Coordinates of C-alpha atoms in Angstrom, one line a residue:
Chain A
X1 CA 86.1 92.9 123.7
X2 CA 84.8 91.3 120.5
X3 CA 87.1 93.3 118.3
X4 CA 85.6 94.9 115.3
X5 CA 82.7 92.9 114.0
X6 CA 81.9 92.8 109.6
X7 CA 78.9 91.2 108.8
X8 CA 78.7 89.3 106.7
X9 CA 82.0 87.0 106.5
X10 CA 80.7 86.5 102.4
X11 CA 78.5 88.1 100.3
X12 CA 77.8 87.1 96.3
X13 CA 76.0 89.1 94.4
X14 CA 75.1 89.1 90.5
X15 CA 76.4 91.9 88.5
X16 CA 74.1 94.6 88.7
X17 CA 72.6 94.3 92.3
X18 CA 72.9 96.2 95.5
X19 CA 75.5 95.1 98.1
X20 CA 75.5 96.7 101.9
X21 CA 78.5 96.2 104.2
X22 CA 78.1 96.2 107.7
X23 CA 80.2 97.3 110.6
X24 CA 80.8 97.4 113.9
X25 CA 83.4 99.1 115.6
X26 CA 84.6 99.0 118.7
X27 CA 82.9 100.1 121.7
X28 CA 84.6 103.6 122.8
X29 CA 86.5 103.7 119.5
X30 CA 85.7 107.1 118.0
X31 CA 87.6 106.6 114.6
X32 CA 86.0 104.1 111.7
X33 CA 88.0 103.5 108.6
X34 CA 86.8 101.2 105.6
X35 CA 89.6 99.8 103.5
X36 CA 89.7 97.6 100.4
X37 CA 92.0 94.5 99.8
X38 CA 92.4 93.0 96.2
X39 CA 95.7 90.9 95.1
X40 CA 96.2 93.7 92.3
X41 CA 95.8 96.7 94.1
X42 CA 96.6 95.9 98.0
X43 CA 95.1 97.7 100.7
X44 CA 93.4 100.8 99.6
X45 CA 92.2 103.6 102.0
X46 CA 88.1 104.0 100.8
X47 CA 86.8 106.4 103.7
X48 CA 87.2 107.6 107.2
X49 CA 84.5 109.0 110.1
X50 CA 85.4 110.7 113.3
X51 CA 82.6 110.8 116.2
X52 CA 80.1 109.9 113.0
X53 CA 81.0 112.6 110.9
X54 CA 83.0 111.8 107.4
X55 CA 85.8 113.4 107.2
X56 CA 87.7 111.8 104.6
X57 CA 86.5 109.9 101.5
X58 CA 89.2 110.8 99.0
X59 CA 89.4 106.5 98.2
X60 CA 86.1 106.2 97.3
X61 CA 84.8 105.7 94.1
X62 CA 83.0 108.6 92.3
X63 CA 80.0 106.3 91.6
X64 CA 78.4 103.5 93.2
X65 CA 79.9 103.5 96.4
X66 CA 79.0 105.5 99.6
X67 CA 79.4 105.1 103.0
X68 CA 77.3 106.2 106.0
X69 CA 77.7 106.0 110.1
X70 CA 73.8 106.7 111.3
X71 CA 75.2 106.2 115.1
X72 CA 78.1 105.4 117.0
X73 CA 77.8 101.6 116.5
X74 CA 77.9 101.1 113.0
X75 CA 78.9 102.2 110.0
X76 CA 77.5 100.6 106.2
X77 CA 79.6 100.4 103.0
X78 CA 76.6 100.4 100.0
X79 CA 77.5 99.8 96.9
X80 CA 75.0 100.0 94.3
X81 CA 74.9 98.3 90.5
X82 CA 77.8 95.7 91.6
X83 CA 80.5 95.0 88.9
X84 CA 82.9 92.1 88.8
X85 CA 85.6 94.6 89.3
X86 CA 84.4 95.6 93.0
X87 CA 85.0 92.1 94.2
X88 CA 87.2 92.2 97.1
X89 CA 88.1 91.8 100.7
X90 CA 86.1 95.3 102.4
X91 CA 88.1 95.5 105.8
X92 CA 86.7 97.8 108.3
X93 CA 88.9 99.5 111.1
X94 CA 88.2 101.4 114.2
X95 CA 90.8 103.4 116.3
X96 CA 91.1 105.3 119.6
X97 CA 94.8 105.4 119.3
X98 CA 96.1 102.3 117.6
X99 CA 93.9 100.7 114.7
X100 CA 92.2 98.0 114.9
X101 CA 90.6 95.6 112.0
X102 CA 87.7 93.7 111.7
X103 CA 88.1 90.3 109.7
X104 CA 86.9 91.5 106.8
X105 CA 84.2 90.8 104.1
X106 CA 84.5 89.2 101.2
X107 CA 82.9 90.0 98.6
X108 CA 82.3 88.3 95.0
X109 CA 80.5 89.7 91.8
X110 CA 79.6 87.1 89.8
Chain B
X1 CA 101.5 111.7 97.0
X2 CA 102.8 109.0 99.4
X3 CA 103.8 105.4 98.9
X4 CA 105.5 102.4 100.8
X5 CA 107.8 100.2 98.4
X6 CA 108.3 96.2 99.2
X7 CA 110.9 94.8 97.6
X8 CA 110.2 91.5 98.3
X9 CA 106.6 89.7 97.3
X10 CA 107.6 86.4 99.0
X11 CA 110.2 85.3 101.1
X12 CA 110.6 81.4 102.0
X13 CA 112.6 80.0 105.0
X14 CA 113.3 77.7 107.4
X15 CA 112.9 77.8 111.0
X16 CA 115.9 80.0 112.7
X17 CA 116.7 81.5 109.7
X18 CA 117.4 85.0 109.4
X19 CA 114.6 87.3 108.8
X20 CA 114.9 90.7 106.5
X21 CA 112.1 92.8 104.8
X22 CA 112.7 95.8 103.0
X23 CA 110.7 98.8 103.1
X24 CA 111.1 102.1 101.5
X25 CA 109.0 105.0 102.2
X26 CA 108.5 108.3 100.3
X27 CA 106.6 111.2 102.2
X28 CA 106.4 114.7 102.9
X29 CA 106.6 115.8 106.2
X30 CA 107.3 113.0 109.3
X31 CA 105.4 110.3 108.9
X32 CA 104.7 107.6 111.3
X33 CA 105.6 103.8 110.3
X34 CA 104.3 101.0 110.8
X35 CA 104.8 97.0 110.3
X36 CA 101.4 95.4 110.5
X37 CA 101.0 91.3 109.9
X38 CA 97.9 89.4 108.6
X39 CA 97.1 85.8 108.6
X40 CA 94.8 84.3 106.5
X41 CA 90.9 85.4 107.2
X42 CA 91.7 87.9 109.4
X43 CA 92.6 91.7 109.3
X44 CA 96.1 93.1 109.1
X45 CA 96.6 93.4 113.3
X46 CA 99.5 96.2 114.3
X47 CA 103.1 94.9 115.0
X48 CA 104.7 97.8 116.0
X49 CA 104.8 101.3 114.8
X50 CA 108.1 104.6 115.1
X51 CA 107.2 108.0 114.9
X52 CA 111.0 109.9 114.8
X53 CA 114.3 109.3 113.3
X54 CA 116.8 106.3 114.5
X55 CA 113.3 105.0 116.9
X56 CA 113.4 101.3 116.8
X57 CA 109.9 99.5 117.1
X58 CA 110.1 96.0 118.2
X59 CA 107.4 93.1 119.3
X60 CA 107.3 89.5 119.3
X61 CA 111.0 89.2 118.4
X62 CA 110.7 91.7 115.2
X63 CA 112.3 94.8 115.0
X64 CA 112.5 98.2 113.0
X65 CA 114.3 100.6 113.1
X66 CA 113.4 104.4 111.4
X67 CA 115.7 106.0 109.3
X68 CA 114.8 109.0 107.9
X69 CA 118.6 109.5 105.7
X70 CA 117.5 106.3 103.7
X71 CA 113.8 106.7 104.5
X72 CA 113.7 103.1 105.1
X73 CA 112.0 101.1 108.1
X74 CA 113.6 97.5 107.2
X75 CA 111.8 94.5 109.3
X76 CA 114.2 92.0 110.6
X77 CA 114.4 89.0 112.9
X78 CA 116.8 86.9 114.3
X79 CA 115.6 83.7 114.3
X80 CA 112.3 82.6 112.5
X81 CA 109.5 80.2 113.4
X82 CA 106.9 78.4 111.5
X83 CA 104.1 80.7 113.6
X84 CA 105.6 83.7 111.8
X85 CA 104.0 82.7 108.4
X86 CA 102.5 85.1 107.3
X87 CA 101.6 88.5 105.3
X88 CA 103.7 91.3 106.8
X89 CA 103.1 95.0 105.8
X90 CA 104.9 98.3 106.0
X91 CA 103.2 101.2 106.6
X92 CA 102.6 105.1 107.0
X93 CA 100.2 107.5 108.4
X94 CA 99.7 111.2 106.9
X95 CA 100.4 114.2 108.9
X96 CA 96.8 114.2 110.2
X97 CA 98.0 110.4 111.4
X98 CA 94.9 108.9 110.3
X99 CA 95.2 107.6 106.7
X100 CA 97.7 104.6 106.3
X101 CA 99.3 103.8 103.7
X102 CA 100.2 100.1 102.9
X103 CA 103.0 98.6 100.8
X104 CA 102.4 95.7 98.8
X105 CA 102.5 93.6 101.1
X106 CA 105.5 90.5 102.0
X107 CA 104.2 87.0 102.4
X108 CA 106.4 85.0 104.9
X109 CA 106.7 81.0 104.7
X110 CA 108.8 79.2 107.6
X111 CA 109.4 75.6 106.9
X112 CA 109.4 73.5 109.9

């Protein structure tokens, strides 16, 4: 059991451009949470699917951000037009019972 | 709406020292807590978790206990090693018991 797998580990991008966040939960797992980690703000809830289907995505941003899970074994955070402001640590979870996280990606808007 | 209070941003200690965190909750309803830890480059990995009044969660030699009077879910440890630096988090779920909630987070250095 690899655990939950983000790819990639870092991403920079220049303000402006496209970023896509990539996930892979664990195998079995029907739950896949996407979470946010800044020093200012802490962990923030972004979005949740169940068996693929969003259920929750009160955390997201309005604009720019959006979140899909095309199949069982992954799940993509998009965010479009980066700003310096969206650089963070985008943790992706997966859960059967307990939750599990994935390493993380960092991500930096220069 | 619901929030985890952390009293304490950074605790520093040495090795068999006497370990306390304090963490406040406010919810509706009967919300599960949690104490997660994180190390650095990885994700916050699940200590222990209580779901009902006076339930104590424990692993690894940490413990919790949940009291819903004080709505409090304090992280102690006896005795404290230089593996147990760290980031330690208290946490809740929502009703639904899938959203968690996470405090601001304690970061934990043991001197050798």
């Amino acid at each position: 059991n690899a655990g939950v797998i983000q790819t990639p580990r870092h991403k920079v991008t220049g303000k402006g451009q496209e970023a896509t966040l990539w996930c892979e939960p664990i195998s079995g797992h029907s739950a896949v949470f996407w979470y946010r980690q800044t020093i200012v703000q802490g962990l923030e809830f972004l979005t949740y699917f169940r068996n693929q289907a969003p259920i929750d995505d009160s955390g997201m941003p309005k604009e720019r951000f959006s979140a899909q899970m095309p199949n069982q074994s992954h799940s993509t955070l998009k965010i479009q037009s980066t700003q310096p402001q969206d650089s963070a640590v985008y943790l992706c979870a997966s859960s059967q019972k307990e939750v599990f996280f994935g390493k993380g990606t960092r991500l930096t808007v220069v | 709406g619901d929030s985890v209070t952390q009293t304490e941003g950074q605790v520093a200690l040495s090795e068999e020292d006497f370990l306390t965190i304090h963490c406040n909750y406010s919810a509706s309803g009967y919300p599960t807590l949690f104490w997660y830890v994180q190390y650095p480059g990885e994700g916050p990995q699940l200590l222990f978790r209580a779901s009902r009044d006076k339930e104590k969660g424990s692993s690894r030699g940490f413990e919790a206990t949940y009291d819903k009077g004080t709505t409090s879910f304090h992280l102690r440890k006896a005795s404290v090693q230089e593996s147990d630096s760290a980031v330690y988090y208290c946490a809740l779920s929502d009703p639904l018991g899938y959203k968690l909630t996470f405090g601001t987070g304690t970061s934990l250095l043991v001197d050798p």
